[in-house]
Amino acid sequence: SYAVWAIAVVVFCISFFFRGVSKSIDFTGGRNYVVVLDKEVPVEDVRAAFDGVFAQNDDQSANPGSPASTTIIALGDASNRTVRISTNWDYDVNSPVVDDVIEDSIYSVLSKAELIKAETSKEDFRTPPANEEDTSKGTIVSSTKVGPSVAKTITRSAIISVILALIAIFLYILLRFRNVAFSIGSIVALGLDALVVIGFFSLLHTWVPMSLEIDQTFIGAILTVIGYSINDKVVVFDRIRENMQLYAKRDRKRLFNDSLNQTLARTINTSVTTLIVLLTIFFLGGDSIRSFAFAMILGVVFGTLSSIFIAAPTAYLTMSRKDRLEEAEPVAPVAE
């Protein structure tokens, strides 16, 4: 199993190097536009209308030919006519000209798709209503820009949050079990869980017909996966500790194996039950939460596997190495 996981890590690292990941404007910078449409329409239809509009920067931009992405999500309100349009097209150009070009493009796309009334002028569409509650016509309600410096801050905060979560879990396991081997096994497994989820998003982000962008929601999914995964590992380690107290003279390798077998049914039942819910969300939920559900599905599957094939074996190997080192220490002679 270590060989299989090692191959997976190498594949994902190669994918990170050559393919990278699809970053949202949270991590690259860009512009957000909250737009009210003139009629209720599924958000998937709005996404279809914008397909390819901001595919890449033109030759006159600061980043000619570089890839650009556009994400559109529905914002919950009483009318179901509000969407948020986000694009990182020319994100590092702080110019009113670029703002005008993007707003004109949004107006043209929505007009062509008949999502705003034909008599709505471009000026009326680009002018926010005096009263924010006035949504009687299609218009840009608000617009914000995430600059590169803000995006770097968000990126740094996301990385720090994941690292702090792993450190806190390491200390929690150490205090609970009073054995560093369990902490090492947990952190190695959780690190691989996070790496596998991010690796799949890197490997598949241009090959699957759904958005696999790395955004703040994805970071929330990673932290949720870590929290879910450590719960299963604690159950396994609890049984190992219990058996070590009950059968102190039993061969440790056999003890670990028996403990895994004793908790295997519980582990599988819990994971399958969770997967039923996540698969329902993935197939029947909207596109706006599909990437979150996909990350959670990966986390549950590989988190369960890492409990069996990574966390417990790593703890066993750490304990065995510690025992060998203790046995190899010379005993000081007692003075008579």
Short mmCIF file of C-alpha atoms in Angstrom, two decimals:
data_model
loop_
_atom_site.label_atom_id
_atom_site.label_comp_id
_atom_site.label_asym_id
_atom_site.label_seq_id
_atom_site.Cartn_x
_atom_site.Cartn_y
_atom_site.Cartn_z
CA SER A 1 0.00 0.00 0.00
CA TYR A 2 2.91 2.37 0.65
CA ALA A 3 4.10 1.80 -2.91
CA VAL A 4 0.64 2.62 -4.32
CA TRP A 5 0.40 5.81 -2.29
CA ALA A 6 3.94 6.77 -3.27
CA ILE A 7 3.09 6.39 -6.97
CA ALA A 8 -0.02 8.53 -6.47
CA VAL A 9 2.04 11.24 -4.76
CA VAL A 10 4.54 11.27 -7.65
CA VAL A 11 1.72 11.52 -10.22
CA PHE A 12 0.07 14.40 -8.37
CA CYS A 13 3.37 16.24 -7.93
CA ILE A 14 4.01 15.96 -11.67
CA SER A 15 0.50 17.28 -12.29
CA PHE A 16 1.14 20.24 -9.97
CA PHE A 17 4.33 21.05 -11.84
CA PHE A 18 3.04 20.75 -15.41
CA ARG A 19 -0.71 21.43 -15.11
CA GLY A 20 -1.03 23.44 -11.95
CA VAL A 21 -4.49 24.11 -10.54
CA SER A 22 -7.41 26.21 -11.66
CA LYS A 23 -7.43 29.12 -9.23
CA SER A 24 -10.47 31.27 -8.64
CA ILE A 25 -10.24 35.02 -8.32
CA ASP A 26 -9.95 34.53 -4.56
CA PHE A 27 -6.36 33.42 -5.20
CA THR A 28 -5.49 35.20 -8.44
CA GLY A 29 -7.39 38.46 -8.22
CA GLY A 30 -10.25 39.58 -10.44
CA ARG A 31 -13.61 41.26 -10.50
CA ASN A 32 -17.00 40.37 -9.01
CA TYR A 33 -20.30 41.67 -10.36
CA VAL A 34 -23.61 41.11 -8.61
CA VAL A 35 -26.23 41.28 -11.36
CA VAL A 36 -30.01 41.23 -11.17
CA LEU A 37 -31.71 39.68 -14.22
CA ASP A 38 -35.12 40.56 -15.57
CA LYS A 39 -36.51 37.06 -15.16
CA GLU A 40 -35.94 33.88 -13.23
CA VAL A 41 -33.55 31.56 -15.01
CA PRO A 42 -31.45 28.56 -13.94
CA VAL A 43 -27.90 29.59 -13.20
CA GLU A 44 -26.71 26.87 -15.60
CA ASP A 45 -28.29 28.86 -18.48
CA VAL A 46 -26.37 31.96 -17.44
CA ARG A 47 -23.14 29.95 -17.37
CA ALA A 48 -23.87 28.61 -20.84
CA ALA A 49 -24.39 32.14 -22.14
CA PHE A 50 -20.95 33.21 -20.85
CA ASP A 51 -19.13 30.13 -22.11
CA GLY A 52 -15.94 31.29 -23.84
CA VAL A 53 -16.61 35.01 -23.39
CA PHE A 54 -13.54 35.58 -21.21
CA ALA A 55 -11.64 32.50 -22.38
CA GLN A 56 -8.31 34.31 -22.70
CA ASN A 57 -6.86 37.78 -22.65
CA ASP A 58 -6.54 39.56 -25.98
CA ASP A 59 -3.37 40.82 -27.59
CA GLN A 60 -3.80 44.30 -26.13
CA SER A 61 -3.96 43.16 -22.51
CA ALA A 62 -1.20 43.01 -19.95
CA ASN A 63 -1.27 39.20 -20.11
CA PRO A 64 -1.92 38.38 -23.78
CA GLY A 65 -2.97 34.82 -24.43
CA SER A 66 -2.98 33.83 -20.76
CA PRO A 67 -5.91 31.72 -19.57
CA ALA A 68 -8.79 33.47 -17.85
CA SER A 69 -11.72 31.95 -16.03
CA THR A 70 -15.27 33.00 -15.32
CA THR A 71 -17.45 31.64 -12.54
CA ILE A 72 -21.13 32.34 -12.04
CA ILE A 73 -23.11 31.39 -8.97
CA ALA A 74 -26.70 32.07 -7.93
CA LEU A 75 -27.21 34.27 -4.90
CA GLY A 76 -30.16 33.33 -2.76
CA ASP A 77 -32.85 35.99 -2.64
CA ALA A 78 -36.62 36.10 -2.83
CA SER A 79 -36.74 36.60 -6.60
CA ASN A 80 -34.11 34.01 -7.64
CA ARG A 81 -32.89 36.49 -10.23
CA THR A 82 -29.57 37.49 -8.71
CA VAL A 83 -26.24 36.03 -9.83
CA ARG A 84 -22.61 36.80 -9.11
CA ILE A 85 -20.33 36.92 -12.13
CA SER A 86 -16.61 36.62 -11.35
CA THR A 87 -13.76 36.80 -13.83
CA ASN A 88 -9.98 37.10 -13.55
CA TRP A 89 -9.68 38.57 -17.04
CA ASP A 90 -6.92 41.21 -16.83
CA TYR A 91 -7.05 40.98 -13.06
CA ASP A 92 -3.78 42.89 -12.59
CA VAL A 93 -4.80 45.87 -14.72
CA ASN A 94 -6.31 48.59 -12.56
CA SER A 95 -7.88 50.67 -15.30
CA PRO A 96 -11.41 51.99 -15.85
CA VAL A 97 -11.05 50.96 -19.49
CA VAL A 98 -10.87 47.28 -18.52
CA ASP A 99 -13.86 47.73 -16.20
CA ASP A 100 -15.84 49.25 -19.07
CA VAL A 101 -14.89 46.43 -21.44
CA ILE A 102 -15.98 43.74 -18.97
CA GLU A 103 -19.26 45.48 -18.11
CA ASP A 104 -20.01 46.00 -21.80
CA SER A 105 -19.36 42.31 -22.43
CA ILE A 106 -21.69 41.30 -19.60
CA TYR A 107 -24.38 43.59 -20.97
CA SER A 108 -24.00 42.22 -24.50
CA VAL A 109 -24.12 38.58 -23.37
CA LEU A 110 -27.20 39.07 -21.19
CA SER A 111 -28.98 41.08 -23.87
CA LYS A 112 -28.28 38.47 -26.52
CA ALA A 113 -29.52 35.71 -24.20
CA GLU A 114 -32.65 37.81 -23.47
CA LEU A 115 -31.93 37.77 -19.76
CA ILE A 116 -32.41 41.54 -19.56
CA LYS A 117 -35.05 43.53 -21.41
CA ALA A 118 -34.22 44.80 -24.85
CA GLU A 119 -35.21 48.37 -23.93
CA THR A 120 -32.69 48.43 -21.07
CA SER A 121 -29.88 50.73 -22.14
CA LYS A 122 -26.25 50.05 -21.46
CA GLU A 123 -26.06 53.06 -19.17
CA ASP A 124 -29.09 51.95 -17.14
CA PHE A 125 -27.65 48.45 -16.82
CA ARG A 126 -24.31 49.75 -15.55
CA THR A 127 -25.86 52.21 -13.10
CA PRO A 128 -26.64 50.65 -9.71
CA PRO A 129 -30.11 51.44 -8.35
CA ALA A 130 -30.36 54.25 -5.82
CA ASN A 131 -32.14 51.84 -3.49
CA GLU A 132 -30.48 48.43 -3.17
CA GLU A 133 -33.89 46.84 -2.66
CA ASP A 134 -35.05 48.11 -6.04
CA THR A 135 -34.62 45.07 -8.30
CA SER A 136 -37.39 45.81 -10.75
CA LYS A 137 -34.98 45.94 -13.69
CA GLY A 138 -31.86 44.17 -14.84
CA THR A 139 -28.81 45.97 -13.58
CA ILE A 140 -25.39 45.63 -11.98
CA VAL A 141 -26.18 45.98 -8.29
CA SER A 142 -22.58 46.10 -7.12
CA SER A 143 -19.05 45.45 -8.33
CA THR A 144 -15.84 44.72 -6.45
CA LYS A 145 -12.26 44.09 -7.45
CA VAL A 146 -9.88 41.66 -5.76
CA GLY A 147 -6.37 42.90 -6.42
CA PRO A 148 -3.28 40.69 -6.62
CA SER A 149 -2.11 41.79 -3.15
CA VAL A 150 -5.46 40.84 -1.58
CA ALA A 151 -5.38 37.52 -3.42
CA LYS A 152 -1.92 36.81 -2.01
CA THR A 153 -3.20 37.54 1.48
CA ILE A 154 -6.11 35.14 1.01
CA THR A 155 -3.74 32.48 -0.35
CA ARG A 156 -1.40 32.88 2.61
CA SER A 157 -4.32 32.73 5.06
CA ALA A 158 -5.64 29.55 3.43
CA ILE A 159 -2.27 27.82 3.66
CA ILE A 160 -1.82 28.91 7.28
CA SER A 161 -5.29 27.67 8.21
CA VAL A 162 -4.54 24.17 6.88
CA ILE A 163 -1.13 24.06 8.60
CA LEU A 164 -2.59 25.24 11.91
CA ALA A 165 -5.32 22.61 11.67
CA LEU A 166 -2.72 19.87 11.22
CA ILE A 167 -0.59 21.17 14.11
CA ALA A 168 -3.64 21.35 16.40
CA ILE A 169 -4.61 17.79 15.48
CA PHE A 170 -1.04 16.58 16.09
CA LEU A 171 -1.10 18.07 19.60
CA TYR A 172 -4.61 16.78 20.30
CA ILE A 173 -3.66 13.20 19.38
CA LEU A 174 -0.45 13.48 21.40
CA LEU A 175 -2.33 14.66 24.50
CA ARG A 176 -5.07 12.09 24.10
CA PHE A 177 -2.95 9.00 23.47
CA ARG A 178 0.31 10.04 25.16
CA ASN A 179 2.24 8.46 22.29
CA VAL A 180 3.91 10.39 19.51
CA ALA A 181 3.57 7.41 17.15
CA PHE A 182 -0.19 7.99 16.90
CA SER A 183 0.36 11.70 16.19
CA ILE A 184 2.86 10.94 13.42
CA GLY A 185 0.55 8.36 11.86
CA SER A 186 -2.37 10.81 11.93
CA ILE A 187 -0.49 13.73 10.39
CA VAL A 188 1.09 11.64 7.63
CA ALA A 189 -2.33 10.23 6.71
CA LEU A 190 -4.10 13.62 6.87
CA GLY A 191 -1.39 15.24 4.77
CA LEU A 192 -1.87 12.55 2.13
CA ASP A 193 -5.66 13.02 2.30
CA ALA A 194 -5.29 16.73 1.53
CA LEU A 195 -2.68 16.07 -1.16
CA VAL A 196 -4.89 13.51 -2.91
CA VAL A 197 -7.90 15.84 -3.03
CA ILE A 198 -5.84 18.76 -4.36
CA GLY A 199 -4.05 16.39 -6.75
CA PHE A 200 -7.29 15.19 -8.31
CA PHE A 201 -8.44 18.80 -8.78
CA SER A 202 -5.14 19.51 -10.54
CA LEU A 203 -5.26 16.37 -12.66
CA LEU A 204 -8.89 16.68 -13.79
CA HIS A 205 -9.61 20.41 -13.93
CA THR A 206 -9.59 20.57 -17.75
CA TRP A 207 -10.91 17.07 -18.40
CA VAL A 208 -14.25 17.01 -16.59
CA PRO A 209 -17.38 19.02 -17.49
CA MET A 210 -17.59 20.90 -14.21
CA SER A 211 -15.73 23.60 -12.36
CA LEU A 212 -12.79 22.36 -10.30
CA GLU A 213 -11.52 25.74 -9.21
CA ILE A 214 -9.50 26.23 -6.05
CA ASP A 215 -11.43 28.82 -4.06
CA GLN A 216 -12.28 29.53 -0.44
CA THR A 217 -15.10 26.99 -0.57
CA PHE A 218 -12.53 24.36 -1.58
CA ILE A 219 -10.37 25.29 1.41
CA GLY A 220 -13.44 24.76 3.56
CA ALA A 221 -13.85 21.34 1.98
CA ILE A 222 -10.21 20.45 2.72
CA LEU A 223 -10.61 21.43 6.38
CA THR A 224 -13.86 19.45 6.57
CA VAL A 225 -12.14 16.42 5.08
CA ILE A 226 -9.36 16.70 7.65
CA GLY A 227 -11.89 16.89 10.48
CA TYR A 228 -13.91 13.96 9.15
CA SER A 229 -10.84 11.84 8.50
CA ILE A 230 -9.29 12.32 11.95
CA ASN A 231 -12.52 11.09 13.55
CA ASP A 232 -12.09 7.68 11.92
CA LYS A 233 -8.43 7.54 12.86
CA VAL A 234 -9.21 8.30 16.50
CA VAL A 235 -11.65 5.37 16.59
CA VAL A 236 -9.00 3.02 15.19
CA PHE A 237 -6.32 4.30 17.56
CA ASP A 238 -8.68 3.99 20.53
CA ARG A 239 -9.14 0.30 19.78
CA ILE A 240 -5.38 -0.17 19.34
CA ARG A 241 -4.68 1.47 22.69
CA GLU A 242 -7.38 -0.58 24.39
CA ASN A 243 -5.95 -3.82 23.01
CA MET A 244 -2.43 -2.80 24.00
CA GLN A 245 -3.65 -2.48 27.58
CA LEU A 246 -5.63 -5.73 27.51
CA TYR A 247 -3.05 -7.83 25.65
CA ALA A 248 0.28 -6.32 26.60
CA LYS A 249 2.21 -9.50 25.71
CA ARG A 250 0.60 -10.06 22.32
CA ASP A 251 2.72 -9.55 19.22
CA ARG A 252 2.30 -5.90 18.28
CA LYS A 253 1.90 -6.53 14.56
CA ARG A 254 -0.91 -8.99 15.24
CA LEU A 255 -2.43 -6.57 17.75
CA PHE A 256 -2.56 -3.75 15.20
CA ASN A 257 -4.02 -6.07 12.59
CA ASP A 258 -6.70 -7.36 14.97
CA SER A 259 -7.62 -3.80 15.98
CA LEU A 260 -8.07 -2.77 12.36
CA ASN A 261 -10.26 -5.80 11.68
CA GLN A 262 -12.38 -5.06 14.75
CA THR A 263 -13.09 -1.48 13.61
CA LEU A 264 -13.32 -2.26 9.89
CA ALA A 265 -17.09 -2.77 9.80
CA ARG A 266 -17.69 0.49 11.65
CA THR A 267 -15.30 2.33 9.34
CA ILE A 268 -16.94 1.05 6.16
CA ASN A 269 -20.51 1.59 7.41
CA THR A 270 -19.81 5.17 8.44
CA SER A 271 -18.09 6.01 5.15
CA VAL A 272 -20.76 4.40 2.97
CA THR A 273 -23.51 6.23 4.84
CA THR A 274 -21.72 9.54 4.35
CA LEU A 275 -21.08 8.76 0.67
CA ILE A 276 -24.79 8.19 0.05
CA VAL A 277 -25.50 11.76 1.14
CA LEU A 278 -22.55 13.23 -0.77
CA LEU A 279 -23.39 11.36 -3.98
CA THR A 280 -26.96 12.62 -3.74
CA ILE A 281 -25.70 16.19 -3.42
CA PHE A 282 -23.21 15.66 -6.26
CA PHE A 283 -25.73 14.31 -8.78
CA LEU A 284 -28.88 16.17 -7.74
CA GLY A 285 -27.45 19.40 -6.35
CA GLY A 286 -26.64 22.48 -8.39
CA ASP A 287 -23.36 23.22 -10.13
CA SER A 288 -22.43 25.78 -7.48
CA ILE A 289 -21.89 23.06 -4.83
CA ARG A 290 -20.84 20.18 -7.10
CA SER A 291 -17.11 20.84 -6.74
CA PHE A 292 -17.48 20.98 -2.94
CA ALA A 293 -19.34 17.64 -2.97
CA PHE A 294 -16.68 16.15 -5.26
CA ALA A 295 -13.89 17.21 -2.89
CA MET A 296 -15.79 15.72 0.05
CA ILE A 297 -16.36 12.44 -1.83
CA LEU A 298 -12.63 12.16 -2.51
CA GLY A 299 -11.86 13.04 1.09
CA VAL A 300 -14.22 10.42 2.53
CA VAL A 301 -12.99 7.64 0.23
CA PHE A 302 -9.28 8.29 0.60
CA GLY A 303 -9.60 9.32 4.25
CA THR A 304 -11.07 5.89 4.98
CA LEU A 305 -8.32 4.16 3.03
CA SER A 306 -5.59 6.18 4.73
CA SER A 307 -6.89 5.17 8.17
CA ILE A 308 -6.35 1.52 7.27
CA PHE A 309 -3.30 1.65 5.02
CA ILE A 310 -1.38 4.73 6.21
CA ALA A 311 -2.24 5.94 9.72
CA ALA A 312 -2.16 2.63 11.58
CA PRO A 313 0.86 1.14 9.72
CA THR A 314 2.84 4.38 10.19
CA ALA A 315 2.06 4.36 13.92
CA TYR A 316 3.14 0.70 14.08
CA LEU A 317 6.42 1.36 12.26
CA THR A 318 7.12 4.40 14.48
CA MET A 319 6.54 2.34 17.63
CA SER A 320 8.70 -0.49 16.34
CA ARG A 321 11.54 1.86 15.51
CA LYS A 322 11.27 3.49 18.94
CA ASP A 323 11.43 0.07 20.59
CA ARG A 324 14.51 -0.91 18.57
CA LEU A 325 16.26 2.33 19.50
CA GLU A 326 15.49 1.80 23.18
CA GLU A 327 16.76 -1.78 23.03
CA ALA A 328 19.97 -0.65 21.33
CA GLU A 329 20.81 1.93 24.00
CA PRO A 330 23.70 0.69 26.17
CA VAL A 331 22.91 0.15 29.81
CA ALA A 332 25.25 1.97 32.16
CA PRO A 333 26.98 -0.37 34.64
CA VAL A 334 25.87 -0.09 38.23
CA ALA A 335 28.67 1.02 40.57
CA GLU A 336 29.27 -1.39 43.44
#
